[in-house]
Structure formats: C-alpha cells, structure tokens
Amino acid sequence: MVKVFQAADATDLVTELRRSFDDGVTRGYEWRVTQLKKLLLICDNHEPEIVSALHDDLGKPELESSVYEVALLRNSINLAVKQLKDWMAPDKAKTSLTTFPASAEIVYEPLGVVLVISAWNYPFLLSIDPVIGAISAGNAVVLKPSELAPASSSLLAKLLEQYLDSSAVRVVEGAVTETTLLLEQKWDKIFYTGSSRIGRIIMMAAAKHLTPVVLELGGKSPVVIDSDTNLKITAKRIIAGKWGCNNGQACISPDYILTTKEFSPKVIDALKQELEAFYGKNPMESKDMSRIVNSNHFDRLSKMLEEKEVSDKIVYGGQKNRDKLKIAPTILVDVPLDSQIMSEEIFGPLLPIITLNNLEECFDVIRSRPKPLAAYLFTQNQKLKERFALTVSAGGIVVNDIAVHLAVPTLPFGGVGESGMGSYHGKFSFDAFSHKKAVLYKSFIGDAAIRYPPYSTGKLRLLKALVNSNILEIFRVILGLS
C-alpha cells in the first residue's frame, strides 16, 4: 500500500533537509561535484529507460527524447562540472576612496532548501536542469515532477533516490494535494515550470513567506516571416521547432505566424510541402511525432479548432483521433484575433497564420499582446533584424531559426512579464540558486577622525569630496583653500 503524503510529511521533509544544509553537507565543492557526476551516470546508464518512459507518457520519438532531453542534460551537467570551481570562486570588487584602505568581494552563497516543481512536456530536462543549478550552488533540493507524465515521474523518483544523497536531495511524487502541502512550507526559493495560471498560485503561496521565485511560463510566441527569406529552410525550421518539438507541446513552440497577405500563399505552400516530406501524406500514422499528453488537453485543442469562425479557416490538416490522442499538424489562416486559438497559448499542433498589409504591422500585433517567452524572425534584412531585436520584448529572440537558443548555455533562458521571471541555463542556473553576498574587509590602519563627531565645515567638505571621489577638492580642503 502506497503511503499517503500528508502535512506532517512535508514539514518533516523540509526539517530534515534544512538540518543537512545547516550542518554544511551541501556547501563543499566535493559534495556538489559528486552529485553532479552521479546525475551524469543517470544519463549514461539509464538512457533506454528514460526514452521508454517518455514514449509511454507522450509517445515521443527516440530522437527527440535522446537529443532534446538526455543529450541536453549531459551538456548542462558537463558544463557545471567543468566550470564549478570558477562559479564558486568569489568575484573581486573595486573599492572607493571612502573605504580606503579596504578590499571587497562578492561571495556566492547557497540559498538553503529549495523547491523545484517541473512540467510534463519535457519531464526529464525540465526536472533535472534546475536541479543541476540548485546542487551546483550548494543547496538542498526537493523535486516535484509532474503527475501528468507518470512514467517519467516514477523513474525520476527511483533514479534520484538510487544515485543522489537522500539527506539533501529528495523527490516527492503526486498531484495537487502533494504540491499544495509542499507550497505551505517555508522554502528559500521556488523554481516552477508550467502554466501562467499555476504560476500565479505559486506566487501567492511564496508571498506568505516572502520566498523568491523563478517562474518559467510560456505565452504566444510569434514567428515573423519576411518575403526575402530563404523559404524552404524557413519552412523546415518552423516545422522542426513546432511539430518536431513534442508536437507543439513546448513553451517556446511557435504559436502563430505573421506575414504579408501577398507572401502568405507561398508560406502555406512551403509548409505543406515540407510537412508532407517530413511526416508523409498521412501524418496521423507517423511515428516521428509525439501524441497529445492526455484527453483533457486533446479536448482543449479540439475546442479551439471547433470554435465558430475558426474551423472554416483550416487550410491544412485538422484530422483528429481521440482514442489515440493524435491531432495532425494543422495550419489555419486569418482566424479572428479574439478567438480562443489567438487568445490562449496553443501548446499543441495547431498553427494560425495572420496576414498583414505590410510587415511593419507585425510590431503592433506583437506589442498588443502579453510579452511572449520567445519571438522569431526570418529575414535577410539587416535593419529589420536589428529593429526586431531592439524593440520586440520577449524572453528570448531568435533570428532565422526556432528554439535553438535553448541549447546555448551562455544565454539566459527565461521569460519577461506574463511569460515568467528569472532565468537559468549554464552559469545563470548557478546564479538563480545563489545569493550574491557583498563582503568588505577593512583594516584598523588609517582610521580617519573626519567621520566622527564633533562635526565641522572642514570635515563636511572633505567627506563630500571623498564620497564623490573628487581628488581636486580633497587637495583643496587639505591645503586649506576655499
């Protein structure tokens, strides 16, 4: 019989982990690097099991699972192992005349006991990647995987218990009840990946204890296509980033296309041609595409398609099979901007194309909506590239490709506005779970009487000159010049 996770269990769990943290278990370099190397062993020793779990949960093709989850995790772990000593080292900071003689540094301090709540769409990548940052920074961590990917959740719990130090790293499986009990505890940081709706609940729970949060959410990520683009490559990259990434069930998936009325027929034809080349004449039978995660999400997507003034806008696809949780790649043109498909994040294999009189209008369309997690532009126009990067507010921008910024560890990954707050990947993951502590070292030599009472006009002038680093004024005061 499975033991029910209760409030006392949540309290005891945090107490045990905080005791380990307070005892210094997680702070040293050796503990951190050992745990990271054990995460690497999980990837090396259990890739077939991970691939199998992802297929059970989402019908993911082996290539997507091995490359977009396991391989990306290996890269994150290897980078952390290689760079950890440098990340942990204090940064020297400049001092001023005001504190002379002194030295200063910024010390990276672990936050304490942190909670990671992950998502179902990339259940291994989005669970372990934040844990890499938490461990690298020297924290104790609890991982709560998504119950919507049960095979992956079960495997994560088994492997992390088997490989990692259970005095400082734990996994709690379950659904709303377990997550709610965890959120009632006091954490030193909460890292959440998922929907904006749940993100608001996370923030409300965190506010009770003034707990800082990282929210990796989503939004409607636009794709702008200029008429001077290489259309064949553009179509291939959009398809790979939309249907080739968990069948559109990804937070940085293209959500809609913006292009001109004049150019749109060519865009549609190019997408149709490449979709057929990728998935055949009957994409519902393709083994190279993930299925919809469950019947609730299938029904949500179906409702979007069946909405009045939307269903007759389908120009490609639209086939559905609820028993198999399959929806074919579907392209729609000029659906109403106030329709559900254009108001909510799609998170599935549907892709509306909105046509414009001129490409200039794309900036107004994007600006009129909440800030997305990603924005994409396909063009060879250098001025348009520069303007797009400068004026479009999004978590990240990619020019002439889709979603590949995710794999660049020197770039922060995160949202802005309603698409999230905080960022991670590479050193940014370490920073997300660290406190940058200011440390100043002063000597007893050179103690200046001017800072102590009784005050005088001369002391005032000299202190103002020192604070403002005004060398000329300092000499004037010392020499008694007015």
mmCIF file with all atom_site columns, C-alpha atoms in Angstrom, residues 144-148 172-182:
data_model
loop_
_atom_site.group_PDB
_atom_site.id
_atom_site.type_symbol
_atom_site.label_atom_id
_atom_site.label_alt_id
_atom_site.label_comp_id
_atom_site.label_asym_id
_atom_site.label_entity_id
_atom_site.label_seq_id
_atom_site.pdbx_PDB_ins_code
_atom_site.Cartn_x
_atom_site.Cartn_y
_atom_site.Cartn_z
_atom_site.occupancy
_atom_site.B_iso_or_equiv
_atom_site.pdbx_formal_charge
_atom_site.auth_seq_id
_atom_site.auth_comp_id
_atom_site.auth_asym_id
_atom_site.auth_atom_id
_atom_site.pdbx_PDB_model_num
ATOM 1  C CA . LYS A 1 144 ? 8.198  17.644 -7.517  1.00 0.00 ? 144 LYS A CA 1
ATOM 2  C CA . PRO A 1 145 ? 7.780  16.095 -11.013 1.00 0.00 ? 145 PRO A CA 1
ATOM 3  C CA . SER A 1 146 ? 4.529  16.452 -12.949 1.00 0.00 ? 146 SER A CA 1
ATOM 4  C CA . GLU A 1 147 ? 1.876  13.826 -12.332 1.00 0.00 ? 147 GLU A CA 1
ATOM 5  C CA . LEU A 1 148 ? 0.760  14.219 -15.970 1.00 0.00 ? 148 LEU A CA 1
ATOM 6  C CA . VAL A 1 172 ? 8.015  13.955 -3.945  1.00 0.00 ? 172 VAL A CA 1
ATOM 7  C CA . GLU A 1 173 ? 5.557  12.415 -6.389  1.00 0.00 ? 173 GLU A CA 1
ATOM 8  C CA . GLY A 1 174 ? 1.873  13.246 -6.516  1.00 0.00 ? 174 GLY A CA 1
ATOM 9  C CA . ALA A 1 175 ? -0.654 15.755 -7.790  1.00 0.00 ? 175 ALA A CA 1
ATOM 10 C CA . VAL A 1 176 ? -2.442 18.857 -6.478  1.00 0.00 ? 176 VAL A CA 1
ATOM 11 C CA . THR A 1 177 ? -2.636 17.675 -2.850  1.00 0.00 ? 177 THR A CA 1
ATOM 12 C CA . GLU A 1 178 ? 1.089  16.955 -2.578  1.00 0.00 ? 178 GLU A CA 1
ATOM 13 C CA . THR A 1 179 ? 2.051  20.174 -4.373  1.00 0.00 ? 179 THR A CA 1
ATOM 14 C CA . THR A 1 180 ? -0.227 22.209 -2.088  1.00 0.00 ? 180 THR A CA 1
ATOM 15 C CA . LEU A 1 181 ? 1.301  20.650 1.033   1.00 0.00 ? 181 LEU A CA 1
ATOM 16 C CA . LEU A 1 182 ? 4.784  21.418 -0.254  1.00 0.00 ? 182 LEU A CA 1
#
